[in-house]
Amino acid sequence: MKPLQMVDTKTQYQKIKTEVDAAVIAVMESSQFIGGKVVSDFATNLAAYHKSRHVIPCANGTDALQIAMMALGIKAGDEVITPSFTYIATVEVAALLGIKPIFVEVDPKTFCIDANAIEKAITPKTKAIVPVHLYGHAADMEPIMAIARKHNLFVIEDNAQAIGNDYTFSDGSIKKTGTIGDIGCTSFYPSKNLGAFGDGGAITTEDDALAEKLRMIASHGQKVRYYHDVVGCNSRLDAMQAAILDIKLKHLDEYIAARIKAADFYDAAFAGNEKITVPFRAANNKHVFHQYTLLLEGVDRDALHQFLADNGVPSMIYYPVPAHRQKMFDAFGGSSYVLPTTDWLTERVISLPIHTELEEEQQQFIVAKVLEFVNN
Ligand SMILES: *Cc1c(COP(=O)(O)O)cnc(C)c1O
C-alpha cells in the first residue's frame, strides 16, 4: 500500500506531467510571466466553466476576499456577518480593513452559516454577508440571498473549498457556488480542489461595473497604466500558475467525481456506527468534498487523532480554534460571543484523507483504524 497522505498532489501531477511540463516550458520560452494571453485564456475558461460573466484572477484566495470587500466599498466601522467556524482568512481580511466581523452560528449538519441566525445579527452598520462553503458543501444560498435582498446587503461567497459545487434553487434552476452572491472568491492553493503549483486565486461576478472595479483594485487602482484612480493593491495570478490551472480545469469535474467516490466509500463503511456521523449532503447541492469530515460523539477525538498518526494515518482538525476565540479578534470583542454549536463542532470534528488519487486499499486501511479505535 502506498503511504497515506491528506492530499496526493504528486501522483495527480504524474498523470498530466507531459502536458503540464510543456505548458510551463512554453511560458518560460515566451518570457511573458505576468499577465498576457495564458492568464486571460484561463480566466475565460474558468468563466465558461462557472457560466459566469467575469473572472478576475488574483494572487490568492485571501486577496480575493479583501479585494471583494474593497470593491463593494465596505470600509472601517462597517460590519460583515460571517461564520466563526471557518478558516481565518474569511474574517482576517475584514479585520485588516477595519471592518468588524460579526460572528454567527453554523448549521450543525452542514457546518455552514445558519441562515436563521443571520437576521438577528443585522445592525445599521451591516454591509455584507460572507457565507463560507465549508469543506465543499454549499451554504444554503437561497434563504441567504432573500435576507440580503430584504435588508439591502451584499453577499460575498467564500468559495475557496467548493469550486465546482452545483447549488439547486427551489425553482429547479442550478448555479455554481461562487456565482450566486454579488461576488464569489476562490483559492488555488495547492491542496484545494483546483490547486496550482503555488499560490493563486480568483474573483467571480456577474456585474460589469463591479468587475471593472475588482480588476482595478487588484491592479494598483489603475485602469489605464500609471493612472491610479482608487487605492488598490497588487494581486496577480502569474502565467505559469495560469498555464497549469488551465490544464487542471479540464480535469476538475473528474477530480470532483473521484472525491465523491471516495466519500461514498467512507460513508458506506461508517454507516450505522452510532458514534460517527458522516458528512451531511443537502439535496440542493453537490458536495465536492474538499474535506471528508466526521462528527464524533462519545469518542476522545484528540486521542483518535493521535492513534491514527501512530498508525500512519494522517488526519486533521479543521479548525481547532473557531475565529471568535482567536486572540486576533480580542479587539473586536471575539471572546464575548456565545456560539455553542461552533464550540461543539470544534471539539468533535476530524477530517480524514480525501483526494483524487485515494485507492480502495488505502481507504480500507483508514476505515479499519478509525473503527478499531472508535469501537474499543
Ligand atoms: C484556503 C481558504 C482561503 C484562503 O485562500 P488562500 O489562497 O490560502 O489565501 C479562504 N477561505 C477558505 C475557506 C479557505 O479554505
mmCIF file of C-alpha atoms and ligand atoms in Angstrom:
data_model
loop_
_atom_site.group_PDB
_atom_site.id
_atom_site.type_symbol
_atom_site.label_atom_id
_atom_site.label_comp_id
_atom_site.label_asym_id
_atom_site.label_seq_id
_atom_site.Cartn_x
_atom_site.Cartn_y
_atom_site.Cartn_z
ATOM 1 C CA MET A 1 0.000 0.000 0.000
ATOM 2 C CA LYS A 2 1.222 3.486 -0.855
ATOM 3 C CA PRO A 3 1.898 5.682 2.208
ATOM 4 C CA LEU A 4 -1.156 7.707 3.217
ATOM 5 C CA GLN A 5 -1.355 11.473 2.824
ATOM 6 C CA MET A 6 -4.117 14.031 3.358
ATOM 7 C CA VAL A 7 -3.685 15.013 -0.305
ATOM 8 C CA ASP A 8 -1.581 13.420 -3.035
ATOM 9 C CA THR A 9 -0.739 16.203 -5.465
ATOM 10 C CA LYS A 10 2.357 14.327 -6.650
ATOM 11 C CA THR A 11 0.521 11.354 -8.154
ATOM 12 C CA GLN A 12 -2.052 13.722 -9.606
ATOM 13 C CA TYR A 13 0.759 15.634 -11.311
ATOM 14 C CA GLN A 14 2.350 12.445 -12.704
ATOM 15 C CA LYS A 15 -0.845 11.747 -14.656
ATOM 16 C CA ILE A 16 -0.758 15.098 -16.503
ATOM 17 C CA LYS A 17 3.005 15.649 -16.371
ATOM 18 C CA THR A 18 3.668 15.732 -20.123
ATOM 19 C CA GLU A 19 1.042 18.398 -20.752
ATOM 20 C CA VAL A 20 1.921 20.459 -17.664
ATOM 21 C CA ASP A 21 5.663 20.395 -18.317
ATOM 22 C CA ALA A 22 5.160 21.526 -21.915
ATOM 23 C CA ALA A 23 2.876 24.366 -20.830
ATOM 24 C CA VAL A 24 5.343 25.572 -18.172
ATOM 25 C CA ILE A 25 8.241 25.463 -20.641
ATOM 26 C CA ALA A 26 6.144 27.398 -23.165
ATOM 27 C CA VAL A 27 5.608 30.152 -20.577
ATOM 28 C CA MET A 28 9.333 30.252 -19.824
ATOM 29 C CA GLU A 29 10.153 30.474 -23.520
ATOM 30 C CA SER A 30 7.609 33.236 -24.055
ATOM 31 C CA SER A 31 9.016 35.227 -21.086
ATOM 32 C CA GLN A 32 5.508 36.556 -20.543
ATOM 33 C CA PHE A 33 5.475 35.774 -16.845
ATOM 34 C CA ILE A 34 2.863 38.285 -15.695
ATOM 35 C CA GLY A 35 -0.463 38.824 -17.437
ATOM 36 C CA GLY A 36 -0.819 38.024 -21.121
ATOM 37 C CA LYS A 37 -2.836 35.509 -23.079
ATOM 38 C CA VAL A 38 -2.199 32.490 -20.862
ATOM 39 C CA VAL A 39 -3.737 34.277 -17.876
ATOM 40 C CA SER A 40 -6.646 35.752 -19.809
ATOM 41 C CA ASP A 41 -7.371 32.397 -21.505
ATOM 42 C CA PHE A 42 -7.563 30.698 -18.126
ATOM 43 C CA ALA A 43 -9.899 33.423 -16.829
ATOM 44 C CA THR A 44 -12.118 32.967 -19.902
ATOM 45 C CA ASN A 45 -12.188 29.177 -19.486
ATOM 46 C CA LEU A 46 -12.942 29.399 -15.769
ATOM 47 C CA ALA A 47 -15.763 31.863 -16.501
ATOM 48 C CA ALA A 48 -17.168 29.407 -19.062
ATOM 49 C CA TYR A 49 -16.945 26.575 -16.509
ATOM 50 C CA HIS A 50 -18.848 28.708 -13.995
ATOM 51 C CA LYS A 51 -21.273 30.059 -16.663
ATOM 52 C CA SER A 52 -20.202 33.382 -15.221
ATOM 53 C CA ARG A 53 -19.676 36.754 -16.925
ATOM 54 C CA HIS A 54 -16.439 37.774 -15.221
ATOM 55 C CA VAL A 55 -13.490 36.022 -13.633
ATOM 56 C CA ILE A 56 -10.738 38.236 -12.261
ATOM 57 C CA PRO A 57 -7.616 36.234 -11.408
ATOM 58 C CA CYS A 58 -5.598 37.319 -8.371
ATOM 59 C CA ALA A 59 -2.727 36.178 -6.181
ATOM 60 C CA ASN A 60 -4.589 34.017 -3.640
ATOM 61 C CA GLY A 61 -7.952 33.397 -2.035
ATOM 62 C CA THR A 62 -7.277 35.749 0.868
ATOM 63 C CA ASP A 63 -6.620 38.619 -1.543
ATOM 64 C CA ALA A 64 -9.782 37.696 -3.447
ATOM 65 C CA LEU A 65 -11.824 38.271 -0.279
ATOM 66 C CA GLN A 66 -10.031 41.510 0.529
ATOM 67 C CA ILE A 67 -10.442 42.898 -2.985
ATOM 68 C CA ALA A 68 -14.121 41.914 -2.916
ATOM 69 C CA MET A 69 -14.729 43.897 0.283
ATOM 70 C CA MET A 70 -12.786 46.886 -1.082
ATOM 71 C CA ALA A 71 -14.672 46.867 -4.409
ATOM 72 C CA LEU A 72 -18.015 46.847 -2.599
ATOM 73 C CA GLY A 73 -16.933 49.933 -0.669
ATOM 74 C CA ILE A 74 -17.119 48.203 2.697
ATOM 75 C CA LYS A 75 -14.908 50.235 4.993
ATOM 76 C CA ALA A 76 -13.647 50.766 8.513
ATOM 77 C CA GLY A 77 -16.501 50.829 11.012
ATOM 78 C CA ASP A 78 -18.828 48.735 8.833
ATOM 79 C CA GLU A 79 -19.867 45.209 9.763
ATOM 80 C CA VAL A 80 -19.951 41.944 7.858
ATOM 81 C CA ILE A 81 -21.721 38.801 9.038
ATOM 82 C CA THR A 82 -19.699 35.600 8.821
ATOM 83 C CA PRO A 83 -19.487 32.202 10.480
ATOM 84 C CA SER A 84 -16.868 31.754 13.186
ATOM 85 C CA PHE A 85 -16.404 28.124 12.146
ATOM 86 C CA THR A 86 -14.151 28.822 9.147
ATOM 87 C CA TYR A 87 -10.601 29.278 8.001
ATOM 88 C CA ILE A 88 -9.196 32.520 9.404
ATOM 89 C CA ALA A 89 -8.767 34.248 6.008
ATOM 90 C CA THR A 90 -12.506 34.846 5.675
ATOM 91 C CA VAL A 91 -12.586 37.142 8.675
ATOM 92 C CA GLU A 92 -8.995 38.292 8.838
ATOM 93 C CA VAL A 93 -9.356 40.424 5.709
ATOM 94 C CA ALA A 94 -12.362 42.187 7.218
ATOM 95 C CA ALA A 95 -10.381 42.997 10.362
ATOM 96 C CA LEU A 96 -7.435 44.148 8.248
ATOM 97 C CA LEU A 97 -9.703 46.734 6.590
ATOM 98 C CA GLY A 98 -11.071 47.816 9.982
ATOM 99 C CA ILE A 99 -14.402 46.121 9.231
ATOM 100 C CA LYS A 100 -15.966 44.418 12.238
ATOM 101 C CA PRO A 101 -16.688 40.747 11.681
ATOM 102 C CA ILE A 102 -19.957 39.726 13.323
ATOM 103 C CA PHE A 103 -19.812 36.025 14.036
ATOM 104 C CA VAL A 104 -22.910 33.879 13.771
ATOM 105 C CA GLU A 105 -23.640 30.213 14.306
ATOM 106 C CA VAL A 106 -23.338 27.432 11.788
ATOM 107 C CA ASP A 107 -25.830 24.711 10.983
ATOM 108 C CA PRO A 108 -24.732 21.598 12.916
ATOM 109 C CA LYS A 109 -25.464 19.410 9.880
ATOM 110 C CA THR A 110 -23.868 21.329 7.001
ATOM 111 C CA PHE A 111 -21.217 23.141 9.114
ATOM 112 C CA CYS A 112 -22.068 26.259 7.039
ATOM 113 C CA ILE A 113 -23.584 29.553 8.229
ATOM 114 C CA ASP A 114 -27.029 29.107 9.796
ATOM 115 C CA ALA A 115 -29.333 31.241 7.640
ATOM 116 C CA ASN A 116 -31.728 31.537 10.597
ATOM 117 C CA ALA A 117 -29.031 33.220 12.694
ATOM 118 C CA ILE A 118 -28.269 35.984 10.200
ATOM 119 C CA GLU A 119 -31.197 38.383 10.619
ATOM 120 C CA LYS A 120 -30.682 38.753 14.378
ATOM 121 C CA ALA A 121 -27.105 39.878 13.701
ATOM 122 C CA ILE A 122 -28.004 42.677 11.281
ATOM 123 C CA THR A 123 -27.442 46.247 12.522
ATOM 124 C CA PRO A 124 -27.493 49.617 10.707
ATOM 125 C CA LYS A 125 -23.743 49.104 10.136
ATOM 126 C CA THR A 126 -24.082 45.750 8.378
ATOM 127 C CA LYS A 127 -22.907 45.851 4.773
ATOM 128 C CA ALA A 128 -22.484 42.228 3.716
ATOM 129 C CA ILE A 129 -22.997 38.569 4.485
ATOM 130 C CA VAL A 130 -19.985 36.333 3.855
ATOM 131 C CA PRO A 131 -21.093 32.692 3.732
ATOM 132 C CA VAL A 132 -18.366 30.036 3.525
ATOM 133 C CA HIS A 133 -18.994 26.841 1.560
ATOM 134 C CA LEU A 134 -17.117 24.818 4.122
ATOM 135 C CA TYR A 135 -15.425 21.503 3.246
ATOM 136 C CA GLY A 136 -17.071 21.677 -0.218
ATOM 137 C CA HIS A 137 -20.708 21.788 0.946
ATOM 138 C CA ALA A 138 -22.614 24.915 -0.076
ATOM 139 C CA ALA A 139 -24.141 27.227 2.475
ATOM 140 C CA ASP A 140 -27.903 27.493 1.984
ATOM 141 C CA MET A 141 -27.759 30.327 -0.530
ATOM 142 C CA GLU A 142 -31.451 30.714 -1.356
ATOM 143 C CA PRO A 143 -32.549 31.993 2.089
ATOM 144 C CA ILE A 144 -29.259 33.895 2.450
ATOM 145 C CA MET A 145 -29.926 35.777 -0.797
ATOM 146 C CA ALA A 146 -33.502 36.504 0.302
ATOM 147 C CA ILE A 147 -32.268 38.026 3.581
ATOM 148 C CA ALA A 148 -29.613 40.036 1.731
ATOM 149 C CA ARG A 149 -32.185 41.473 -0.706
ATOM 150 C CA LYS A 150 -34.622 42.276 2.071
ATOM 151 C CA HIS A 151 -32.001 44.215 4.033
ATOM 152 C CA ASN A 152 -30.069 45.587 1.052
ATOM 153 C CA LEU A 153 -26.842 43.752 1.903
ATOM 154 C CA PHE A 154 -24.098 42.429 -0.342
ATOM 155 C CA VAL A 155 -23.204 38.738 -0.416
ATOM 156 C CA ILE A 156 -19.599 37.631 -0.831
ATOM 157 C CA GLU A 157 -19.278 33.861 -1.179
ATOM 158 C CA ASP A 158 -16.113 32.282 0.179
ATOM 159 C CA ASN A 159 -15.889 29.506 -2.398
ATOM 160 C CA ALA A 160 -12.281 28.531 -1.660
ATOM 161 C CA GLN A 161 -13.291 24.986 -0.680
ATOM 162 C CA ALA A 162 -16.230 24.377 -3.007
ATOM 163 C CA ILE A 163 -15.269 25.201 -6.581
ATOM 164 C CA GLY A 164 -17.474 23.122 -8.891
ATOM 165 C CA ASN A 165 -20.379 22.703 -6.450
ATOM 166 C CA ASP A 166 -23.797 22.989 -8.133
ATOM 167 C CA TYR A 167 -26.481 24.613 -5.969
ATOM 168 C CA THR A 168 -30.127 23.985 -6.918
ATOM 169 C CA PHE A 169 -32.791 26.618 -6.152
ATOM 170 C CA SER A 170 -36.374 25.735 -5.295
ATOM 171 C CA ASP A 171 -37.485 26.639 -8.851
ATOM 172 C CA GLY A 172 -35.114 23.973 -10.183
ATOM 173 C CA SER A 173 -32.505 26.383 -11.536
ATOM 174 C CA ILE A 174 -28.888 25.469 -10.853
ATOM 175 C CA LYS A 175 -25.915 27.759 -10.286
ATOM 176 C CA LYS A 176 -22.303 27.087 -9.425
ATOM 177 C CA THR A 177 -21.311 28.230 -5.962
ATOM 178 C CA GLY A 178 -19.376 31.467 -6.262
ATOM 179 C CA THR A 179 -21.799 32.836 -8.870
ATOM 180 C CA ILE A 180 -24.859 33.257 -6.631
ATOM 181 C CA GLY A 181 -23.881 36.235 -4.476
ATOM 182 C CA ASP A 182 -22.591 39.605 -5.687
ATOM 183 C CA ILE A 183 -19.035 38.283 -5.655
ATOM 184 C CA GLY A 184 -17.502 34.809 -5.345
ATOM 185 C CA CYS A 185 -13.948 34.254 -4.124
ATOM 186 C CA THR A 186 -11.861 31.162 -4.632
ATOM 187 C CA SER A 187 -8.359 29.896 -3.950
ATOM 188 C CA PHE A 188 -5.959 27.781 -5.991
ATOM 189 C CA TYR A 189 -3.763 26.890 -3.015
ATOM 190 C CA PRO A 190 -2.138 23.570 -3.999
ATOM 191 C CA SER A 191 -4.343 21.379 -1.789
ATOM 192 C CA LYS A 192 -7.606 22.992 -2.922
ATOM 193 C CA ASN A 193 -9.854 21.111 -5.359
ATOM 194 C CA LEU A 194 -8.388 23.109 -8.248
ATOM 195 C CA GLY A 195 -4.846 23.541 -6.989
ATOM 196 C CA ALA A 196 -1.975 25.437 -8.575
ATOM 197 C CA PHE A 197 1.726 24.639 -8.078
ATOM 198 C CA GLY A 198 1.964 27.666 -5.834
ATOM 199 C CA ASP A 199 -0.480 30.384 -4.853
ATOM 200 C CA GLY A 200 -3.420 31.664 -6.854
ATOM 201 C CA GLY A 201 -6.957 32.923 -6.530
ATOM 202 C CA ALA A 202 -9.903 34.263 -8.485
ATOM 203 C CA ILE A 203 -12.913 36.512 -8.084
ATOM 204 C CA THR A 204 -16.207 35.939 -9.888
ATOM 205 C CA THR A 205 -19.004 38.409 -10.549
ATOM 206 C CA GLU A 206 -21.933 38.845 -12.922
ATOM 207 C CA ASP A 207 -21.876 42.650 -12.605
ATOM 208 C CA ASP A 208 -19.948 44.536 -15.290
ATOM 209 C CA ALA A 209 -19.281 47.672 -13.218
ATOM 210 C CA LEU A 210 -18.178 45.630 -10.233
ATOM 211 C CA ALA A 211 -15.883 43.556 -12.456
ATOM 212 C CA GLU A 212 -14.145 46.715 -13.608
ATOM 213 C CA LYS A 213 -13.685 47.862 -10.005
ATOM 214 C CA LEU A 214 -12.344 44.478 -8.904
ATOM 215 C CA ARG A 215 -9.877 44.474 -11.792
ATOM 216 C CA MET A 216 -8.696 47.986 -10.935
ATOM 217 C CA ILE A 217 -8.269 47.280 -7.230
ATOM 218 C CA ALA A 218 -6.248 44.140 -7.956
ATOM 219 C CA SER A 219 -4.010 46.283 -10.152
ATOM 220 C CA HIS A 220 -2.967 49.271 -8.006
ATOM 221 C CA GLY A 221 -6.277 51.029 -8.640
ATOM 222 C CA GLN A 222 -5.480 51.606 -12.299
ATOM 223 C CA LYS A 223 -7.487 51.068 -15.462
ATOM 224 C CA VAL A 224 -5.019 52.888 -17.654
ATOM 225 C CA ARG A 225 -1.411 52.127 -16.775
ATOM 226 C CA TYR A 226 0.177 54.666 -14.403
ATOM 227 C CA TYR A 227 -3.164 56.446 -13.795
ATOM 228 C CA HIS A 228 -4.299 55.369 -10.328
ATOM 229 C CA ASP A 229 -7.924 56.290 -9.639
ATOM 230 C CA VAL A 230 -8.560 54.411 -6.395
ATOM 231 C CA VAL A 231 -6.433 52.858 -3.672
ATOM 232 C CA GLY A 232 -5.832 49.266 -4.662
ATOM 233 C CA CYS A 233 -3.282 46.557 -4.104
ATOM 234 C CA ASN A 234 -1.027 44.328 -6.154
ATOM 235 C CA SER A 235 -2.593 40.928 -6.634
ATOM 236 C CA ARG A 236 -1.773 38.901 -9.739
ATOM 237 C CA LEU A 237 -2.008 35.304 -10.830
ATOM 238 C CA ASP A 238 1.226 34.566 -12.662
ATOM 239 C CA ALA A 239 1.302 32.977 -16.103
ATOM 240 C CA MET A 240 2.897 29.688 -15.004
ATOM 241 C CA GLN A 241 0.167 29.067 -12.472
ATOM 242 C CA ALA A 242 -2.475 30.035 -15.025
ATOM 243 C CA ALA A 243 -0.993 27.597 -17.570
ATOM 244 C CA ILE A 244 -1.082 24.766 -15.030
ATOM 245 C CA LEU A 245 -4.560 25.662 -13.780
ATOM 246 C CA ASP A 246 -5.930 25.773 -17.316
ATOM 247 C CA ILE A 247 -4.866 22.156 -17.819
ATOM 248 C CA LYS A 248 -6.204 21.062 -14.440
ATOM 249 C CA LEU A 249 -9.503 22.872 -15.037
ATOM 250 C CA LYS A 250 -10.252 20.394 -17.847
ATOM 251 C CA HIS A 251 -9.969 17.625 -15.236
ATOM 252 C CA LEU A 252 -11.871 19.389 -12.460
ATOM 253 C CA ASP A 253 -15.157 17.514 -12.884
ATOM 254 C CA GLU A 254 -13.293 14.217 -12.985
ATOM 255 C CA TYR A 255 -11.340 15.255 -9.849
ATOM 256 C CA ILE A 256 -14.609 16.078 -8.103
ATOM 257 C CA ALA A 257 -16.080 12.722 -9.159
ATOM 258 C CA ALA A 258 -13.058 10.929 -7.657
ATOM 259 C CA ARG A 259 -13.542 12.795 -4.368
ATOM 260 C CA ILE A 260 -17.240 11.931 -4.287
ATOM 261 C CA LYS A 261 -16.453 8.274 -4.984
ATOM 262 C CA ALA A 262 -14.016 8.232 -2.072
ATOM 263 C CA ALA A 263 -16.640 9.915 0.147
ATOM 264 C CA ASP A 264 -19.230 7.305 -0.881
ATOM 265 C CA PHE A 265 -16.805 4.559 0.144
ATOM 266 C CA TYR A 266 -16.251 6.115 3.579
ATOM 267 C CA ASP A 267 -19.991 6.754 4.043
ATOM 268 C CA ALA A 268 -20.803 3.101 3.391
ATOM 269 C CA ALA A 269 -18.012 1.881 5.657
ATOM 270 C CA PHE A 270 -19.099 4.057 8.612
ATOM 271 C CA ALA A 271 -22.845 3.598 8.090
ATOM 272 C CA GLY A 272 -24.718 2.552 11.184
ATOM 273 C CA ASN A 273 -21.944 3.395 13.637
ATOM 274 C CA GLU A 274 -23.710 5.405 16.311
ATOM 275 C CA LYS A 275 -20.576 7.280 17.403
ATOM 276 C CA ILE A 276 -19.823 8.528 13.887
ATOM 277 C CA THR A 277 -21.846 10.992 11.821
ATOM 278 C CA VAL A 278 -20.720 11.048 8.202
ATOM 279 C CA PRO A 279 -20.837 14.336 6.232
ATOM 280 C CA PHE A 280 -24.345 15.606 5.522
ATOM 281 C CA ARG A 281 -25.204 16.180 1.875
ATOM 282 C CA ALA A 282 -28.148 18.521 1.324
ATOM 283 C CA ALA A 283 -30.309 17.527 -1.635
ATOM 284 C CA ASN A 284 -29.920 21.035 -3.088
ATOM 285 C CA ASN A 285 -26.199 20.856 -3.605
ATOM 286 C CA LYS A 286 -23.392 18.724 -4.901
ATOM 287 C CA HIS A 287 -20.874 18.324 -2.089
ATOM 288 C CA VAL A 288 -17.433 18.436 -3.736
ATOM 289 C CA PHE A 289 -15.602 17.050 -0.687
ATOM 290 C CA HIS A 290 -12.666 19.357 -0.289
ATOM 291 C CA GLN A 291 -12.627 17.674 3.112
ATOM 292 C CA TYR A 292 -14.243 14.495 4.385
ATOM 293 C CA THR A 293 -15.100 15.411 7.948
ATOM 294 C CA LEU A 294 -16.604 13.111 10.551
ATOM 295 C CA LEU A 295 -18.508 14.280 13.589
ATOM 296 C CA LEU A 296 -17.773 12.119 16.631
ATOM 297 C CA GLU A 297 -19.955 11.530 19.658
ATOM 298 C CA GLY A 298 -18.634 9.759 22.744
ATOM 299 C CA VAL A 299 -15.152 9.389 21.245
ATOM 300 C CA ASP A 300 -11.973 11.090 22.514
ATOM 301 C CA ARG A 301 -11.335 12.946 19.271
ATOM 302 C CA ASP A 302 -7.787 14.059 20.087
ATOM 303 C CA ALA A 303 -6.841 10.543 21.192
ATOM 304 C CA LEU A 304 -8.214 9.192 17.889
ATOM 305 C CA HIS A 305 -6.159 11.803 16.004
ATOM 306 C CA GLN A 306 -3.030 10.588 17.846
ATOM 307 C CA PHE A 307 -3.910 6.897 17.412
ATOM 308 C CA LEU A 308 -4.301 7.401 13.657
ATOM 309 C CA ALA A 309 -0.983 9.257 13.468
ATOM 310 C CA ASP A 310 0.726 6.426 15.342
ATOM 311 C CA ASN A 311 -0.668 4.030 12.728
ATOM 312 C CA GLY A 312 0.442 6.034 9.698
ATOM 313 C CA VAL A 313 -2.973 7.545 9.019
ATOM 314 C CA PRO A 314 -2.902 11.333 8.704
ATOM 315 C CA SER A 315 -5.961 13.250 9.874
ATOM 316 C CA MET A 316 -6.642 16.920 10.518
ATOM 317 C CA ILE A 317 -8.741 19.082 12.791
ATOM 318 C CA TYR A 318 -10.355 21.843 10.713
ATOM 319 C CA TYR A 319 -10.379 24.028 12.762
ATOM 320 C CA PRO A 320 -9.145 23.551 16.336
ATOM 321 C CA VAL A 321 -9.989 27.126 17.398
ATOM 322 C CA PRO A 322 -13.003 28.965 15.948
ATOM 323 C CA ALA A 323 -12.408 32.520 14.718
ATOM 324 C CA HIS A 324 -14.218 34.202 17.614
ATOM 325 C CA ARG A 325 -11.812 32.562 20.082
ATOM 326 C CA GLN A 326 -8.667 33.640 18.219
ATOM 327 C CA LYS A 327 -6.559 36.236 20.044
ATOM 328 C CA MET A 328 -6.595 38.218 16.818
ATOM 329 C CA PHE A 329 -10.240 39.120 17.447
ATOM 330 C CA ASP A 330 -9.936 40.164 21.097
ATOM 331 C CA ALA A 331 -10.032 43.768 19.917
ATOM 332 C CA PHE A 332 -13.285 43.036 18.078
ATOM 333 C CA GLY A 333 -14.940 41.525 21.141
ATOM 334 C CA GLY A 334 -14.409 37.973 19.903
ATOM 335 C CA SER A 335 -14.437 36.443 23.374
ATOM 336 C CA SER A 336 -17.863 37.922 24.150
ATOM 337 C CA TYR A 337 -19.634 35.692 21.621
ATOM 338 C CA VAL A 338 -21.693 32.721 22.744
ATOM 339 C CA LEU A 339 -21.653 30.180 19.897
ATOM 340 C CA PRO A 340 -22.326 26.757 21.414
ATOM 341 C CA THR A 341 -22.782 24.883 18.110
ATOM 342 C CA THR A 342 -19.487 26.251 16.809
ATOM 343 C CA ASP A 343 -17.666 25.265 20.019
ATOM 344 C CA TRP A 344 -19.357 21.856 19.997
ATOM 345 C CA LEU A 345 -18.241 21.180 16.417
ATOM 346 C CA THR A 346 -14.708 22.377 17.095
ATOM 347 C CA GLU A 347 -14.346 19.658 19.717
ATOM 348 C CA ARG A 348 -15.872 16.850 17.658
ATOM 349 C CA VAL A 349 -14.770 17.110 14.017
ATOM 350 C CA ILE A 350 -11.975 15.163 12.390
ATOM 351 C CA SER A 351 -11.061 15.161 8.694
ATOM 352 C CA LEU A 352 -9.749 12.025 7.003
ATOM 353 C CA PRO A 353 -7.557 11.852 3.892
ATOM 354 C CA ILE A 354 -9.545 12.606 0.753
ATOM 355 C CA HIS A 355 -8.129 13.373 -2.669
ATOM 356 C CA THR A 356 -8.260 12.340 -6.291
ATOM 357 C CA GLU A 357 -5.715 9.536 -6.013
ATOM 358 C CA LEU A 358 -7.049 7.651 -2.991
ATOM 359 C CA GLU A 359 -7.156 3.876 -3.548
ATOM 360 C CA GLU A 360 -9.683 1.478 -2.090
ATOM 361 C CA GLU A 361 -6.942 -0.462 -0.304
ATOM 362 C CA GLN A 362 -5.841 2.759 1.393
ATOM 363 C CA GLN A 363 -9.387 3.673 2.359
ATOM 364 C CA GLN A 364 -9.990 0.192 3.757
ATOM 365 C CA PHE A 365 -6.940 0.622 5.989
ATOM 366 C CA ILE A 366 -8.041 4.093 7.146
ATOM 367 C CA VAL A 367 -11.556 2.852 7.936
ATOM 368 C CA ALA A 368 -10.213 -0.180 9.815
ATOM 369 C CA LYS A 369 -8.020 2.027 12.012
ATOM 370 C CA VAL A 370 -10.812 4.511 12.750
ATOM 371 C CA LEU A 371 -13.226 1.720 13.674
ATOM 372 C CA GLU A 372 -10.590 -0.110 15.737
ATOM 373 C CA PHE A 373 -10.308 2.985 17.961
ATOM 374 C CA VAL A 374 -13.939 4.051 17.968
ATOM 375 C CA ASN A 375 -15.326 0.585 18.758
ATOM 376 C CA ASN A 376 -12.957 -0.002 21.658
HETATM 377 C C1 LIG B 1 -7.919 28.409 1.546
HETATM 378 C C2 LIG B 1 -9.001 29.277 2.031
HETATM 379 C C3 LIG B 1 -8.939 30.678 1.929
HETATM 380 C C4 LIG B 1 -7.704 31.428 1.523
HETATM 381 O O1 LIG B 1 -7.103 31.053 0.363
HETATM 382 P P1 LIG B 1 -5.526 31.317 0.166
HETATM 383 O O2 LIG B 1 -5.339 31.084 -1.300
HETATM 384 O O3 LIG B 1 -4.795 30.362 1.036
HETATM 385 O O4 LIG B 1 -5.251 32.730 0.523
HETATM 386 C C5 LIG B 1 -10.038 31.415 2.321
HETATM 387 N N1 LIG B 1 -11.132 30.822 2.813
HETATM 388 C C6 LIG B 1 -11.235 29.485 2.949
HETATM 389 C C7 LIG B 1 -12.493 28.900 3.491
HETATM 390 C C8 LIG B 1 -10.165 28.668 2.578
HETATM 391 O O5 LIG B 1 -10.272 27.347 2.737
#
